[in-house]
CSV table of C-alpha atoms in Angstrom, one decimal:
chain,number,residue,atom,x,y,z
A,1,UNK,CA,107.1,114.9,166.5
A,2,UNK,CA,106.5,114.4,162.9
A,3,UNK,CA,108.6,115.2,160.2
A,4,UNK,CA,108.9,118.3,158.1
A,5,UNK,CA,109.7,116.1,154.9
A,6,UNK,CA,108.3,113.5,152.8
A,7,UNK,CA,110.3,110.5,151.4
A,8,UNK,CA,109.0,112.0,147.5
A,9,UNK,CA,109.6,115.6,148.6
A,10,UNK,CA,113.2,114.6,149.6
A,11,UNK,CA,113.4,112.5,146.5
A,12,UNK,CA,112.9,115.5,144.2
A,13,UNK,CA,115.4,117.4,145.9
A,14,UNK,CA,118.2,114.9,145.2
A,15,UNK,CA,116.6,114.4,141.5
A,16,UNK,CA,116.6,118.6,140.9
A,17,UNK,CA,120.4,118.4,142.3
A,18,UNK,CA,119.8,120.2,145.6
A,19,UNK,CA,122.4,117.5,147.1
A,20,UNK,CA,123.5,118.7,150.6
A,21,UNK,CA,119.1,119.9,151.4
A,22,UNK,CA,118.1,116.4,150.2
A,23,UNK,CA,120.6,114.7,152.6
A,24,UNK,CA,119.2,117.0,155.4
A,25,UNK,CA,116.0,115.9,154.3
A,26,UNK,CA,116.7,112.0,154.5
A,27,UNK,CA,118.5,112.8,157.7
A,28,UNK,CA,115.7,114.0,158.8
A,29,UNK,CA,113.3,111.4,157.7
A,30,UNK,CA,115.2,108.9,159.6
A,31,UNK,CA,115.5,110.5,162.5
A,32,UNK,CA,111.7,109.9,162.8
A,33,UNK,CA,110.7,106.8,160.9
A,34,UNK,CA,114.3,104.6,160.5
A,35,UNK,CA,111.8,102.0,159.4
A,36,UNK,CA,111.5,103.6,156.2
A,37,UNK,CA,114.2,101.7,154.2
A,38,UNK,CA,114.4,103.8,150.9
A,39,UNK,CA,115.3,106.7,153.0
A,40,UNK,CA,118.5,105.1,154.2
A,41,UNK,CA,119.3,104.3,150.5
A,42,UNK,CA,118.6,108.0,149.3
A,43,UNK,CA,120.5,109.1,151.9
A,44,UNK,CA,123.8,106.8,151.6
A,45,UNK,CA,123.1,107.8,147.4
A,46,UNK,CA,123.4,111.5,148.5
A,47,UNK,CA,126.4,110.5,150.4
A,48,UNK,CA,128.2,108.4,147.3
A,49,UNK,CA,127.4,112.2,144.6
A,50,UNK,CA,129.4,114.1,147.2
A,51,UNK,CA,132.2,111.4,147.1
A,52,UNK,CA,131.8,110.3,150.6
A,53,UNK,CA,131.8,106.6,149.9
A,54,UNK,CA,132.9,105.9,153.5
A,55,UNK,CA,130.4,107.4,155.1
A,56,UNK,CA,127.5,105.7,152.5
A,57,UNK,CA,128.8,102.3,153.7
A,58,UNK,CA,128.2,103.1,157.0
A,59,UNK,CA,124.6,104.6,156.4
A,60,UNK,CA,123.8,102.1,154.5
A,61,UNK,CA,124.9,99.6,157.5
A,62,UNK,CA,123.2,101.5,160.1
A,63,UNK,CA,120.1,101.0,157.6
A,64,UNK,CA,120.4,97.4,158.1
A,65,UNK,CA,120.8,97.5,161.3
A,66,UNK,CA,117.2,99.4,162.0
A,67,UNK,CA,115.4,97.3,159.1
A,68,UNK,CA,117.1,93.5,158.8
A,69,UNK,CA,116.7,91.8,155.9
A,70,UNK,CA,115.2,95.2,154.2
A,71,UNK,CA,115.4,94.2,150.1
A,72,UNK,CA,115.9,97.9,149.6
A,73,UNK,CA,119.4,98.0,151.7
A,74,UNK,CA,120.4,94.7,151.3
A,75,UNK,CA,120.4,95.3,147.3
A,76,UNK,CA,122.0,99.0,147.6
A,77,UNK,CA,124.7,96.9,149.8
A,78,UNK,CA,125.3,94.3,147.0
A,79,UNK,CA,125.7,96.9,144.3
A,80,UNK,CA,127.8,99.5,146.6
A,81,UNK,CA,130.5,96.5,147.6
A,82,UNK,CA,130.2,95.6,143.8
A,83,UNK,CA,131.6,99.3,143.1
A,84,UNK,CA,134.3,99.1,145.7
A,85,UNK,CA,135.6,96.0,143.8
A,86,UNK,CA,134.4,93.4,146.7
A,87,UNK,CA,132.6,90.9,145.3
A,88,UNK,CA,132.4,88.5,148.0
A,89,UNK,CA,130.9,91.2,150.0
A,90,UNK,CA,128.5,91.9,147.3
A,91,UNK,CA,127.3,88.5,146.1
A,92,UNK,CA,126.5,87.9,150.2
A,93,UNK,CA,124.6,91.0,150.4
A,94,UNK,CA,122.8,90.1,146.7
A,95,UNK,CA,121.8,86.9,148.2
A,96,UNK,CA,120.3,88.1,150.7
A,97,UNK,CA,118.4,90.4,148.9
A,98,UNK,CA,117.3,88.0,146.5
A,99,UNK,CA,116.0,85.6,149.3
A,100,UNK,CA,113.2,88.1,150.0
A,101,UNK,CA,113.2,90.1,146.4
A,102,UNK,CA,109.3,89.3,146.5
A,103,UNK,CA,108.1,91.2,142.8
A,104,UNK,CA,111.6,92.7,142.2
A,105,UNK,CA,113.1,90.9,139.6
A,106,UNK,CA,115.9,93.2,139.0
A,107,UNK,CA,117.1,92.2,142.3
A,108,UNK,CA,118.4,88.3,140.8
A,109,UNK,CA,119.1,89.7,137.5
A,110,UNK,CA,121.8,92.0,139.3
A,111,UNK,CA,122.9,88.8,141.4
A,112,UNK,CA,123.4,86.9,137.6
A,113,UNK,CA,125.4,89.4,136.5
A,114,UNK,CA,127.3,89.0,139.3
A,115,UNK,CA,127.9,85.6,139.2
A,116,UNK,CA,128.9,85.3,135.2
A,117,UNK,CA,131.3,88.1,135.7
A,118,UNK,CA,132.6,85.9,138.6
A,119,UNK,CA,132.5,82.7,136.3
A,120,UNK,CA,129.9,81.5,138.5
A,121,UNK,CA,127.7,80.0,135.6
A,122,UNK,CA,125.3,77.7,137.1
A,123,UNK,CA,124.7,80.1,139.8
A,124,UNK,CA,123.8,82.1,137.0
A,125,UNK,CA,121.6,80.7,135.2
A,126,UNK,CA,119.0,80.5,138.7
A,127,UNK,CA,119.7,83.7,138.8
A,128,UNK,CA,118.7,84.7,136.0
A,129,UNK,CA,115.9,82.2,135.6
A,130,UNK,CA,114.5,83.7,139.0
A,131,UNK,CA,114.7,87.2,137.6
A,132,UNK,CA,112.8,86.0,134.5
A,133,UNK,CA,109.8,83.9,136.4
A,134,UNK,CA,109.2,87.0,138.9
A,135,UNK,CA,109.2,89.0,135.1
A,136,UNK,CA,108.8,87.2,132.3
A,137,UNK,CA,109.6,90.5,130.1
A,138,UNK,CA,112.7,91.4,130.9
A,139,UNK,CA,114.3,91.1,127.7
A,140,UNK,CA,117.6,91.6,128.9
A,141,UNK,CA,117.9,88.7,131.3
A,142,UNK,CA,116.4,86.5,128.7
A,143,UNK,CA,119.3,87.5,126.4
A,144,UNK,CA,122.1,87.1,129.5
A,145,UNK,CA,120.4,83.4,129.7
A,146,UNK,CA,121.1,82.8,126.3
A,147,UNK,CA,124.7,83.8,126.6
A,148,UNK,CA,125.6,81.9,129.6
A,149,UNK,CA,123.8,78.7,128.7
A,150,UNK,CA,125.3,78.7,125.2
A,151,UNK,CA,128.9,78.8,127.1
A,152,UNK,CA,127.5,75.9,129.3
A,153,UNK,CA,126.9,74.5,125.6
A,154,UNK,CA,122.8,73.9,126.3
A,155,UNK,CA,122.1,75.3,123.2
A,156,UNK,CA,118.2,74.4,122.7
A,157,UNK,CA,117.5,76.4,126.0
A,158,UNK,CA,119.6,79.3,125.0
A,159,UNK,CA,117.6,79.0,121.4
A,160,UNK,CA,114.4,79.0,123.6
A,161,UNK,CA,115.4,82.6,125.8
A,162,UNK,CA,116.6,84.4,122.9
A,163,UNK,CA,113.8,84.0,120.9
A,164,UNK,CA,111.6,85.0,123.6
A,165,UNK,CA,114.2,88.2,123.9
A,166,UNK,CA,113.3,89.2,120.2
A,167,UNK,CA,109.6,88.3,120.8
A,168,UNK,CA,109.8,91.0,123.6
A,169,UNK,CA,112.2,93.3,121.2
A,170,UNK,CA,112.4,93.0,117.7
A,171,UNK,CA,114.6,95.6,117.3
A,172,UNK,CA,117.3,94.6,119.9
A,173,UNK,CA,120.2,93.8,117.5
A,174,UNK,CA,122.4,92.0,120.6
A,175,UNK,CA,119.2,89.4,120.8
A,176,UNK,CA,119.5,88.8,117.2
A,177,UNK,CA,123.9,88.7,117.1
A,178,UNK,CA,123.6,86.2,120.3
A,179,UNK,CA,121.3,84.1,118.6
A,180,UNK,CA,123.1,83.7,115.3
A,181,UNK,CA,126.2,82.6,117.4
A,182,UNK,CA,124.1,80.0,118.8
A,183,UNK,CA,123.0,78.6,115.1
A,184,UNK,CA,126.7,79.4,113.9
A,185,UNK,CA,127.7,76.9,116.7
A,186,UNK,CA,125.2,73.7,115.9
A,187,UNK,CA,126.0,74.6,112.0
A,188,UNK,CA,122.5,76.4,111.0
A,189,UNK,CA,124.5,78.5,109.1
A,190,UNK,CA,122.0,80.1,106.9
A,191,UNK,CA,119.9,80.7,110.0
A,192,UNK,CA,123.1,82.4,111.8
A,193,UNK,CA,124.0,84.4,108.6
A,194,UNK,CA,119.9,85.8,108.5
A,195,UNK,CA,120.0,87.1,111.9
A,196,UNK,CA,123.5,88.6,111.9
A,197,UNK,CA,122.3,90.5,109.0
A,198,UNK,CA,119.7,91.7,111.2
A,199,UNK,CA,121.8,92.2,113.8
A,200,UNK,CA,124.1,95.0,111.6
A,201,UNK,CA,121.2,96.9,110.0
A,202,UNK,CA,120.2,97.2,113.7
A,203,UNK,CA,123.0,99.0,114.9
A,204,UNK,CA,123.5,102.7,113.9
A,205,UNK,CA,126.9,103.4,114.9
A,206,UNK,CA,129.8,102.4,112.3
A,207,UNK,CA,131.8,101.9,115.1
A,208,UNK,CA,129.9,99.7,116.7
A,209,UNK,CA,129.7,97.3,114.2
A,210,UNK,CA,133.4,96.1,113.9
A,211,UNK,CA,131.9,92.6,116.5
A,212,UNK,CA,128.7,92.0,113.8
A,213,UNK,CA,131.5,92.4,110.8
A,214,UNK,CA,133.4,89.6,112.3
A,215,UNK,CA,130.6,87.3,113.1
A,216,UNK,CA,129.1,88.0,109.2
A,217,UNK,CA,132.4,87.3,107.8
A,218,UNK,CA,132.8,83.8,109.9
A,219,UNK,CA,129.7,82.8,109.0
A,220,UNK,CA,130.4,83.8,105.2
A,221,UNK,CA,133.5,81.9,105.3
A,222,UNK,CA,131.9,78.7,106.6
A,223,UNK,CA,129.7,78.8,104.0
A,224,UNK,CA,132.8,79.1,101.2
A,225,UNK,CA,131.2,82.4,100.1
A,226,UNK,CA,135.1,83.8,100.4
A,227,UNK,CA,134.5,86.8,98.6
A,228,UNK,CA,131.5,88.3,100.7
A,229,UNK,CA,133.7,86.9,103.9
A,230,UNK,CA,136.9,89.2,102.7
A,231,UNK,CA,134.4,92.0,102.3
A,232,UNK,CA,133.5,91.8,105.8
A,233,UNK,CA,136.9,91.5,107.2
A,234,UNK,CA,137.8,94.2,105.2
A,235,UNK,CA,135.3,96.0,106.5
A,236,UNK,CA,136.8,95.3,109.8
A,237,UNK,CA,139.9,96.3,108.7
A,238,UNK,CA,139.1,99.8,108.2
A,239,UNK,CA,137.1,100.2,111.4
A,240,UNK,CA,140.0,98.7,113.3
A,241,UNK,CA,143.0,97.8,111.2
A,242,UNK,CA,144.8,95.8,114.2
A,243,UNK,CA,141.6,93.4,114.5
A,244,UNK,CA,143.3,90.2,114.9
A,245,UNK,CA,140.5,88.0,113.9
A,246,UNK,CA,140.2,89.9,110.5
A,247,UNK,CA,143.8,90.1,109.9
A,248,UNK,CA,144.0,86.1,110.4
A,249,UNK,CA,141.0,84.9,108.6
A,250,UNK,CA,141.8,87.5,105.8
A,251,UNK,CA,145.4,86.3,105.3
A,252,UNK,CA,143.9,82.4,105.4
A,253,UNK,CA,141.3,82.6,102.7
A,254,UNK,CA,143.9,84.5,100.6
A,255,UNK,CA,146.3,81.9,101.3
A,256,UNK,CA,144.0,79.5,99.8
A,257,UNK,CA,143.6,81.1,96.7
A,258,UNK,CA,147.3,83.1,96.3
A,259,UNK,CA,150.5,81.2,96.3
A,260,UNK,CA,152.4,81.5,99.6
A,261,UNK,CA,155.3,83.3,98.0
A,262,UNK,CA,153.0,86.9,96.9
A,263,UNK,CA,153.2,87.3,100.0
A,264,UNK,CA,156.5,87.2,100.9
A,265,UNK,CA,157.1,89.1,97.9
A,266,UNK,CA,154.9,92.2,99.1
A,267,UNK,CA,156.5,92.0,102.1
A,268,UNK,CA,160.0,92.2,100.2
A,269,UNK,CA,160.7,96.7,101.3
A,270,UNK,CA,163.8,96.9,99.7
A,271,UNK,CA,162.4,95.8,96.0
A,272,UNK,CA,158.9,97.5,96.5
A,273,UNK,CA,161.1,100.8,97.3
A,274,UNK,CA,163.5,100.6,94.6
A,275,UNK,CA,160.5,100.2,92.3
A,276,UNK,CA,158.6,103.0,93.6
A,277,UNK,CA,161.3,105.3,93.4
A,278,UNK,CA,162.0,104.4,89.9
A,279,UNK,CA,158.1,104.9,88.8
A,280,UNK,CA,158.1,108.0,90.7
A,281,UNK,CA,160.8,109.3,89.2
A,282,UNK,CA,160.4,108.7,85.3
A,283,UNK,CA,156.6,108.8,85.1
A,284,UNK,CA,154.1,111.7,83.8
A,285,UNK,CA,150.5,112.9,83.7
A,286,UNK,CA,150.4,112.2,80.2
A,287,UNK,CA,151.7,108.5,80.2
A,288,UNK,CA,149.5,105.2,79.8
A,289,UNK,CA,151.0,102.3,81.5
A,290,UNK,CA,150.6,98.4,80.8
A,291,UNK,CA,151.3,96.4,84.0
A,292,UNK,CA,152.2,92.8,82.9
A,293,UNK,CA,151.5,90.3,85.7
A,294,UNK,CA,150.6,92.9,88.2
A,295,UNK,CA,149.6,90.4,90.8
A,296,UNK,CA,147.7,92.2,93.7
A,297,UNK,CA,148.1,95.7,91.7
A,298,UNK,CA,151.2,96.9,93.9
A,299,UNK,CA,153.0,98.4,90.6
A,300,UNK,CA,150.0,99.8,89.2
A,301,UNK,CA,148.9,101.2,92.3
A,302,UNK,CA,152.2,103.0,92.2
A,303,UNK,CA,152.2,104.4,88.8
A,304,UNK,CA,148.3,105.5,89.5
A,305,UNK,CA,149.9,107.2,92.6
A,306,UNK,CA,152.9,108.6,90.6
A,307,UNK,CA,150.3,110.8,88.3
A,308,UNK,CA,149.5,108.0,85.0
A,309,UNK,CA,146.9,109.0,83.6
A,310,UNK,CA,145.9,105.7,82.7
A,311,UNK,CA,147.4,102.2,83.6
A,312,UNK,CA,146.1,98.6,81.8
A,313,UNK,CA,147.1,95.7,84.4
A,314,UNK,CA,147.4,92.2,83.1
A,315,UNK,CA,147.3,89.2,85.4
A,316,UNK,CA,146.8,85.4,84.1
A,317,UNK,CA,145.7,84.4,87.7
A,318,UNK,CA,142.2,85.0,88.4
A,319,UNK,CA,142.4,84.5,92.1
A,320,UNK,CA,145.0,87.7,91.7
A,321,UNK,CA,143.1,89.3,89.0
A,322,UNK,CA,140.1,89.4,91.3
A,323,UNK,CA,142.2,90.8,94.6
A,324,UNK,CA,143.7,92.8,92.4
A,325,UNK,CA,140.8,94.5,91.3
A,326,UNK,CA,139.5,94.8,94.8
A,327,UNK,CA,142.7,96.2,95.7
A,328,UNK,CA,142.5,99.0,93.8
A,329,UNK,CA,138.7,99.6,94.3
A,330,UNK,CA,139.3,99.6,97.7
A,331,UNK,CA,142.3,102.2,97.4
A,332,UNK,CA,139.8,104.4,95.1
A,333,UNK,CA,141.6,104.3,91.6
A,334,UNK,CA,139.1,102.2,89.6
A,335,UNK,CA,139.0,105.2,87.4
A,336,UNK,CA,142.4,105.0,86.0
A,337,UNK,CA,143.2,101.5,86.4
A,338,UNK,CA,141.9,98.5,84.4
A,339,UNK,CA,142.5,95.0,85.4
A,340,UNK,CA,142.6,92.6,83.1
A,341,UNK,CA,142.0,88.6,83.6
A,342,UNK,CA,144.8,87.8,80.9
A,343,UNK,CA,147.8,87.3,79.4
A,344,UNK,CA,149.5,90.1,77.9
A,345,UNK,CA,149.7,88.7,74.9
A,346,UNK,CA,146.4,88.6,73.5
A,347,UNK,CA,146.3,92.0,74.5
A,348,UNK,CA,145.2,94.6,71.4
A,349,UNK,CA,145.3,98.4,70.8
A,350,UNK,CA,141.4,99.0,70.5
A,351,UNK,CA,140.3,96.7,72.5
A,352,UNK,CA,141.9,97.0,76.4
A,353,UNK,CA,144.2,99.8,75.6
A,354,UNK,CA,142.6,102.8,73.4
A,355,UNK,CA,146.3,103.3,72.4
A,356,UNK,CA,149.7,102.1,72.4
A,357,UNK,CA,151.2,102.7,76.2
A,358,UNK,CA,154.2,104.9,76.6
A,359,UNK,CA,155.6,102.9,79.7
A,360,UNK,CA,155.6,99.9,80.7
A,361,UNK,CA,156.4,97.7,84.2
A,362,UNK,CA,156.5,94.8,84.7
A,363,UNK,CA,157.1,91.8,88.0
A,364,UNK,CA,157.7,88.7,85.2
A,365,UNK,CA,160.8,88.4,87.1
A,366,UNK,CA,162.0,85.0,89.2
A,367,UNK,CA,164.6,84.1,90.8
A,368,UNK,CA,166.7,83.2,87.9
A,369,UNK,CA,165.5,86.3,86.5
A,370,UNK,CA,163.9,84.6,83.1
A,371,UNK,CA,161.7,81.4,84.3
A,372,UNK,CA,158.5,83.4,83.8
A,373,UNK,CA,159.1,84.5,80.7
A,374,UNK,CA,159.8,88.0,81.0
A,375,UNK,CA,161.8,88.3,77.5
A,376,UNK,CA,158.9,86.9,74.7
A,377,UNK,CA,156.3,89.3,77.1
A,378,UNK,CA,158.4,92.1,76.4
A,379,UNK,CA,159.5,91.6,72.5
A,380,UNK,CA,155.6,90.5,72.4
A,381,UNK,CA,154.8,94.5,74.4
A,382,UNK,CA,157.5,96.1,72.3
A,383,UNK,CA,156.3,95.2,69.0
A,384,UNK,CA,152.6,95.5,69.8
A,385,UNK,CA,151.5,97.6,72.8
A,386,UNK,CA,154.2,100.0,73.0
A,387,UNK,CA,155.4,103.2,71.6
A,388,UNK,CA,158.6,103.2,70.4
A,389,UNK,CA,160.5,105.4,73.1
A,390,UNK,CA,158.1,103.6,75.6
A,391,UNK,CA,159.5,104.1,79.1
A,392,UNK,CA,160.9,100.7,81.0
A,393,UNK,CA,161.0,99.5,84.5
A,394,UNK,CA,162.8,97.7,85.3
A,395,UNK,CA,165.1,98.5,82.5
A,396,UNK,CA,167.9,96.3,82.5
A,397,UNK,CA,169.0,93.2,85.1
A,398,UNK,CA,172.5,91.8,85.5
A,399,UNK,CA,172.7,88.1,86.1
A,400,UNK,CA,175.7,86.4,87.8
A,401,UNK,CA,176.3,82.5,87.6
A,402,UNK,CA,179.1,80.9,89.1
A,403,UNK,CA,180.6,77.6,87.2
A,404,UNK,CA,180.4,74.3,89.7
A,405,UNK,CA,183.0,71.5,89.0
């Protein structure tokens, strides 16, 4: 007796959603031809949508059983076992399928998936290499070759399957991140820099970029351009501000250009609240503020914050000129603060300042209170840059010695 459905018209059932009347369909198909070996798939794939994995397995089985060494069922067995979290039971089952996968090269490509995930790499590799000679255009096992036989440190062969990946698709940005990762590892820096460019006008999702970021920003910083890399980890940074890549690489090239002890300094909660709250509380929307040695910008940021309507930072340093500028970029208050590669002293009304400043801050201040000269600034400020009832912070300091016999 011949059936009353075809394997396509069962197929569109289960594509239009009609679950439960396709799987009376594939029943019914294999009822009369269990030769057919698609029909046991569909039919353990109907099984799986109505959450019946047990069931599937044993379809699938019973499949097997009727059609040995069917491709079809053998592959639906790898990936099935895969999905259960049994990847023994899968790799046998992908093995097997790729032993007679004939023209289907997604067959090994699954298998070489299988195998890196299990650390398998040499496996692999002929898996992937046997998906790639039954298709030469699978662009995505190309790129998975590059990226395992980089790891295995073969680097000219990865170089080789990742251009052929861009060859097939220009426009696949992870071909062109892999393959700057490669260059970036034998030192072709400008090479790896050009396609990770690539690489993040490719990708359309801000998101998504925070991995191409990081990669652009290594790169940058191998090549000593340290202010494009901080850019980049930046960047990063405001994507995902616990990126521990940025956060380490950022804090290194700063380290190299900033004195150790900045840092502790802005670390230091109790002084940067006590001069916050003393900013805060004296300041106005009608003051100007000069900053001398504003370092990173922290007290002008503060006085910006407080409601100044205009604030002149002075820093000697040009490594914390330069942060300090991007600082406040960064934090959007370009527009009321000015930072100024100099000593306040050769400051001049006219020039940096339009007029003289009615308060003034200041973080001239060592540990002995007067070793960086804190007293000539200010007589200097007083005299010169400063309106006589100028606000002060900080305003007065006590200092305690203690006589040693």
């Amino acid at each position: 007796m011949k059936t009353e459905h075809t394997l396509e018209s069962a197929t569109q059932l289960l594509q239009s959603g009609q679950i439960l009347l396709a799987e009376v369909a594939f029943r019914n198909i294999i009822e009369h031809e269990p030769q057919l070996g698609p029909a046991w798939c569909q039919l353990a794939n109907c099984l799986l949508q109505q959450n019946n994995v047990p069931e599937a397995l044993n379809i699938a089985k019973n499949g097997l059983a009727n059609n040995p060494n069917n491709t079809d069922i053998l592959s639906f067995l790898s990936m099935l076992h895969w999905n259960l979290n049994e990847p023994e039971q899968a790799i046998e089952y992908g093995e097997k399928a790729s032993a007679n996968a004939g023209n289907q090269a997604m067959i090994p490509y699954n298998l070489g998936n299988m195998y890196y995930s299990m650390n398998r790499k040499q496996q692999a590799i002929k898996a992937f290499n046997r998906a790639v000679e039954i298709d030469p255009k699978i662009a995505s096992a190309h790129i998975n070759l590059g990226i395992v036989l980089s790891e295995e440190a073969l680097y000219d062969e990865a170089l080789q399957h990742l251009n052929i990946a861009i060859t097939l698709n220009a426009n696949n940005p992870q071909s062109h991140s892999q393959i700057g990762m490669v260059y970036h590892i034998k030192g072709n820096l400008e090479d790896a820099k050009k396609h990770y460019h690539i690489a993040e006008g490719l990708i359309t999702d801000p998101k998504a970029k925070v991995e191409i970021f990081v990669l652009i920003g290594n790169v940058l910083r191998d090549l000593q351009e340290s202010k494009e890399a901080l850019e980049y980890y930046q960047k990063v940074l405001e994507l995902d501000p616990n990126n521990a890549v940025a956060l380490q690489n950022s804090q290194a090239l700063a380290s190299k250009k900033i004195p150790k002890w900045h840092f502790d300094m802005l670390a230091d909660t109790d002084r940067n609240d006590a001069y916050n709250e003393a900013i805060t509380s004296m300041i106005s929307p009608q003051d100007t503020v000069l900053d001398i040695g504003t370092g990173s910008g922290l007290l002008a940021l503060m006085a910006a914050r407080a409601g100044a309507a205009h604030v002149c930072a002075v820093e000697m340093v040009s490594d914390l000129a330069e942060v300090a500028s991007e600082i406040v970029t960064i934090n959007k208050y370009q527009d009321v603060i000015n930072i100024h590669h100099d000593k306040s002293t050769n400051l001049k009304i006219g020039d940096q300042l339009d007029h003289k400043a009615t308060f003034v801050v200041s973080e001239i201040l060592d540990a002995g209170l007067l070793g960086e000269g804190v007293i000539p600034s200010l007589r200097h400020a007083w005299k010169n840059l400063l309106e006589p009832e100028a606000k002060c912070v900080p305003k007065g300091a006590d200092l305690y010695g203690i006589l040693s016999l």
